[in-house]
Short mmCIF file of C-alpha atoms in Angstrom, two decimals:
data_model
loop_
_atom_site.label_atom_id
_atom_site.label_comp_id
_atom_site.label_asym_id
_atom_site.label_seq_id
_atom_site.Cartn_x
_atom_site.Cartn_y
_atom_site.Cartn_z
CA UNK M 114 0.07 -0.05 -0.06
CA UNK M 115 1.48 3.50 -0.77
CA UNK M 116 2.11 5.76 2.00
CA UNK M 117 0.96 9.39 2.25
CA UNK M 118 4.01 11.40 3.21
CA UNK M 119 4.27 14.23 0.76
CA UNK M 120 5.49 17.29 1.86
CA UNK M 121 3.39 20.02 3.76
CA UNK M 122 3.98 23.67 2.97
CA UNK M 123 4.03 26.69 5.32
CA UNK M 124 1.85 30.08 4.70
CA UNK M 125 5.45 31.57 4.16
CA UNK M 126 6.11 29.11 1.25
CA UNK M 127 2.87 29.41 0.05
CA UNK M 128 3.29 33.17 -0.24
CA UNK M 129 6.45 33.06 -1.88
CA UNK M 130 4.73 30.97 -4.76
CA UNK M 131 2.10 33.52 -4.99
CA UNK M 132 4.87 36.28 -5.19
CA UNK M 133 6.37 34.31 -8.06
CA UNK M 134 2.82 33.86 -9.90
CA UNK M 135 1.82 37.35 -9.83
CA UNK M 136 5.35 38.69 -10.89
CA UNK M 137 5.67 36.28 -14.10
CA UNK M 138 5.95 38.36 -17.12
CA UNK M 139 6.17 37.63 -20.95
CA UNK M 140 9.64 39.25 -21.70
CA UNK M 141 9.81 41.07 -24.96
CA UNK M 142 13.02 41.01 -27.29
CA UNK M 143 13.76 44.83 -26.05
CA UNK M 144 14.26 43.64 -22.52
CA UNK M 145 17.13 40.61 -23.15
CA UNK M 146 20.59 41.36 -22.22
CA UNK M 147 23.80 39.97 -23.69
CA UNK M 148 24.36 36.95 -21.16
CA UNK M 149 24.14 33.62 -21.71
CA UNK M 150 22.01 31.22 -19.84
CA UNK M 151 24.15 28.92 -17.47
CA UNK M 152 23.52 25.16 -18.35
CA UNK M 153 22.66 24.60 -14.70
CA UNK M 154 19.76 27.27 -15.14
CA UNK M 155 18.49 25.55 -18.38
CA UNK M 156 18.40 22.39 -16.46
CA UNK M 157 16.44 23.69 -13.64
CA UNK M 158 14.11 25.28 -16.08
CA UNK M 159 13.71 21.60 -17.76
CA UNK M 160 13.28 19.83 -14.64
CA UNK M 161 10.70 22.09 -13.91
CA UNK M 162 8.87 21.43 -17.20
CA UNK M 163 9.18 17.77 -16.67
CA UNK M 164 7.53 17.94 -13.34
CA UNK M 165 4.52 19.17 -14.55
CA UNK M 166 0.93 17.41 -14.41
CA UNK M 167 0.15 15.48 -17.26
CA UNK M 168 -3.04 13.65 -18.29
CA UNK M 169 -2.54 9.74 -17.55
CA UNK M 170 1.04 10.47 -16.63
CA UNK M 171 1.52 10.49 -20.44
CA UNK M 172 4.38 13.48 -20.28
CA UNK M 173 3.61 13.91 -24.09
CA UNK M 174 6.47 16.60 -24.82
CA UNK M 175 9.57 17.35 -26.44
CA UNK M 176 11.89 20.35 -25.79
CA UNK M 177 14.23 21.45 -28.54
CA UNK M 178 17.02 24.08 -27.47
CA UNK M 179 17.90 26.52 -30.16
CA UNK M 180 21.02 28.77 -29.65
CA UNK M 181 22.21 28.56 -33.50
CA UNK M 182 21.94 32.00 -34.97
CA UNK M 183 21.05 30.98 -38.59
CA UNK M 184 18.00 28.55 -37.03
CA UNK M 185 16.82 31.50 -35.13
CA UNK M 186 16.91 33.99 -38.13
CA UNK M 187 14.61 31.43 -40.02
CA UNK M 188 12.28 31.01 -37.30
CA UNK M 189 12.26 34.97 -36.94
CA UNK M 190 11.47 35.06 -40.86
CA UNK M 191 8.50 32.83 -40.08
CA UNK M 192 7.41 35.28 -37.34
CA UNK M 193 7.61 38.36 -39.66
CA UNK M 194 5.58 36.91 -42.37
CA UNK M 195 2.99 35.62 -39.68
CA UNK M 196 3.02 38.96 -38.21
CA UNK M 197 2.38 40.86 -41.20
CA UNK M 198 -0.56 38.90 -42.17
CA UNK M 199 -1.90 39.28 -38.53
CA UNK M 200 -1.85 43.15 -38.61
CA UNK M 201 -4.70 43.84 -40.84
CA UNK M 202 -7.13 41.42 -38.61
CA UNK M 203 -6.96 43.96 -35.85
CA UNK M 204 -8.82 46.43 -37.97
CA UNK M 205 -8.91 50.03 -36.12
CA UNK M 206 -6.04 48.65 -33.75
CA UNK M 207 -3.69 47.55 -36.80
CA UNK M 208 -1.44 50.63 -36.34
CA UNK M 209 -1.14 49.90 -32.44
CA UNK M 210 -0.54 46.45 -33.02
CA UNK M 211 2.16 47.09 -35.61
CA UNK M 212 4.01 49.03 -32.98
CA UNK M 213 4.06 46.27 -30.27
CA UNK M 214 7.55 44.30 -29.89
CA UNK M 215 5.93 40.67 -29.86
CA UNK M 216 9.49 38.68 -29.63
CA UNK M 217 12.98 38.17 -28.92
CA UNK M 218 13.76 35.48 -31.11
CA UNK M 219 17.24 36.98 -32.13
CA UNK M 220 17.87 39.23 -28.71
CA UNK M 221 17.19 35.88 -26.42
CA UNK M 222 20.36 33.92 -26.12
CA UNK M 223 18.17 30.72 -26.05
CA UNK M 224 15.13 29.85 -27.79
CA UNK M 225 13.12 26.79 -26.85
CA UNK M 226 10.84 25.11 -28.92
CA UNK M 227 8.06 22.84 -26.85
CA UNK M 228 6.29 20.14 -29.20
CA UNK M 229 3.12 17.77 -28.16
CA UNK M 230 4.22 14.28 -29.32
CA UNK M 231 0.94 12.34 -29.52
CA UNK M 232 1.06 8.69 -28.35
CA UNK M 233 -0.09 5.94 -30.79
CA UNK M 234 -1.91 3.91 -28.33
CA UNK M 235 -4.78 4.97 -25.93
CA UNK M 236 -3.89 7.49 -23.12
CA UNK M 237 -5.56 7.06 -19.80
CA UNK M 238 -7.89 10.13 -19.46
CA UNK M 239 -7.59 11.15 -23.32
CA UNK M 240 -10.17 8.77 -24.60
CA UNK M 241 -13.08 11.31 -24.68
CA UNK M 242 -10.77 14.57 -24.56
CA UNK M 243 -8.08 14.12 -27.10
CA UNK M 244 -6.92 17.71 -26.64
CA UNK M 245 -6.18 17.23 -23.00
CA UNK M 246 -2.69 15.87 -24.47
CA UNK M 247 -2.09 19.62 -25.58
CA UNK M 248 -3.12 20.92 -22.18
CA UNK M 249 -0.59 18.86 -20.48
CA UNK M 250 2.36 20.41 -22.70
CA UNK M 251 0.90 23.74 -21.82
CA UNK M 252 1.23 22.77 -18.09
CA UNK M 253 4.94 22.21 -18.70
CA UNK M 254 5.34 25.24 -20.31
CA UNK M 255 3.90 26.95 -17.44
CA UNK M 256 6.17 25.22 -14.93
CA UNK M 257 9.14 26.52 -16.94
CA UNK M 258 7.68 29.94 -16.95
CA UNK M 259 7.26 30.10 -13.11
CA UNK M 260 10.98 28.59 -12.51
CA UNK M 261 12.39 31.09 -14.85
CA UNK M 262 10.80 33.87 -12.96
CA UNK M 263 11.88 32.51 -9.68
CA UNK M 264 15.36 32.41 -10.94
CA UNK M 265 15.13 35.68 -12.46
CA UNK M 266 15.10 34.83 -15.93
CA UNK M 267 13.15 36.40 -18.53
CA UNK M 268 10.66 34.30 -20.70
CA UNK M 269 8.58 35.23 -23.61
CA UNK M 270 6.25 32.74 -25.63
CA UNK M 271 6.10 33.61 -29.43
CA UNK M 272 2.84 32.13 -30.93
CA UNK M 273 2.83 34.09 -34.30
CA UNK M 274 4.74 31.66 -36.36
CA UNK M 275 3.87 28.95 -39.09
CA UNK M 276 3.91 25.92 -36.76
CA UNK M 277 4.45 23.45 -39.51
CA UNK M 278 7.55 25.69 -41.14
CA UNK M 279 9.14 25.77 -37.66
CA UNK M 280 8.77 21.96 -37.06
CA UNK M 281 10.43 21.43 -40.16
CA UNK M 282 13.21 23.91 -39.43
CA UNK M 283 13.84 22.43 -36.06
CA UNK M 284 13.89 18.81 -37.68
CA UNK M 285 10.97 17.50 -35.44
CA UNK M 286 9.33 14.46 -36.91
CA UNK M 287 6.06 14.40 -38.71
CA UNK M 288 3.13 14.51 -36.08
CA UNK M 289 4.81 16.36 -33.54
CA UNK M 290 2.86 19.82 -32.93
CA UNK M 291 4.61 22.91 -31.96
CA UNK M 292 2.89 24.21 -28.82
CA UNK M 293 5.27 27.06 -27.60
CA UNK M 294 8.28 28.89 -28.81
CA UNK M 295 10.13 30.46 -25.88
CA UNK M 296 12.47 33.18 -25.99
CA UNK M 297 14.63 32.67 -22.98
CA UNK M 298 17.43 34.73 -21.15
CA UNK M 299 18.46 37.32 -18.73
CA UNK M 300 16.83 40.73 -18.73
CA UNK M 301 17.42 44.36 -17.74
CA UNK M 302 14.30 44.23 -15.43
CA UNK M 303 11.00 43.15 -15.19
CA UNK M 304 7.82 45.36 -15.44
CA UNK M 305 5.47 45.63 -12.29
CA UNK M 306 2.46 44.83 -14.41
CA UNK M 307 2.23 43.06 -17.85
CA UNK M 308 3.58 45.06 -20.72
CA UNK M 309 0.52 44.59 -22.54
CA UNK M 310 -1.52 45.92 -19.60
CA UNK M 311 0.81 49.06 -19.18
CA UNK M 312 0.30 49.56 -23.00
CA UNK M 313 -3.38 49.32 -22.62
CA UNK M 314 -3.79 46.63 -25.21
CA UNK M 315 -5.84 44.73 -22.56
CA UNK M 316 -6.76 44.95 -19.06
CA UNK M 317 -6.96 42.34 -16.30
CA UNK M 318 -10.62 40.73 -16.14
CA UNK M 319 -12.39 41.10 -12.47
CA UNK M 320 -12.74 37.70 -10.97
CA UNK M 321 -16.29 38.36 -10.42
CA UNK M 322 -16.82 38.55 -14.03
CA UNK M 323 -15.19 35.06 -14.95
CA UNK M 324 -16.48 33.03 -11.87
CA UNK M 325 -19.76 31.17 -11.64
CA UNK M 326 -21.05 29.24 -8.99
CA UNK M 327 -23.34 26.17 -9.06
CA UNK M 328 -24.55 25.66 -5.38
#
């Protein structure tokens, strides 16, 4: 029989976690500095990702570390094409959108591509909601993001890309799905609020407007 002897946390430790959560930021390219991320720090980020929850303990992820400048430039080209195509979508906000800095592919010393790797056979918990495999990978990304913030490392999620083109560029097998492309590196500082909130692109939603109760 399995023993229940897991660690219990103190209120002070819970407060530290809350501090990390509320100070997590999406770091843009204009904030990265020219300093490599030490291998032991990269290992901590990956270890955090590998301890994320996954449906059926399936761990359906792969992480590709990209430092090669030419490869990053090709990914950046994909961003530029996708970003230009996205601008007209925003109508009256097109000019404001065009002024946003939405990536740091070349500025960050390390890029991390995160792929969803579907399993061939059935996965426990995924028989009626196949998409939860993707959600598991997102949990890994969030773990990595929180660990990065705890280590004072900047991380930015780039999603304005052609995922199939990036998959081919990074020589990932057919069937792997790009979930996140992360720009990773030290930064000259962190904003007190999310950058898009400071720029008034969006504002944080009130809890009362997004929570329903069924008593």
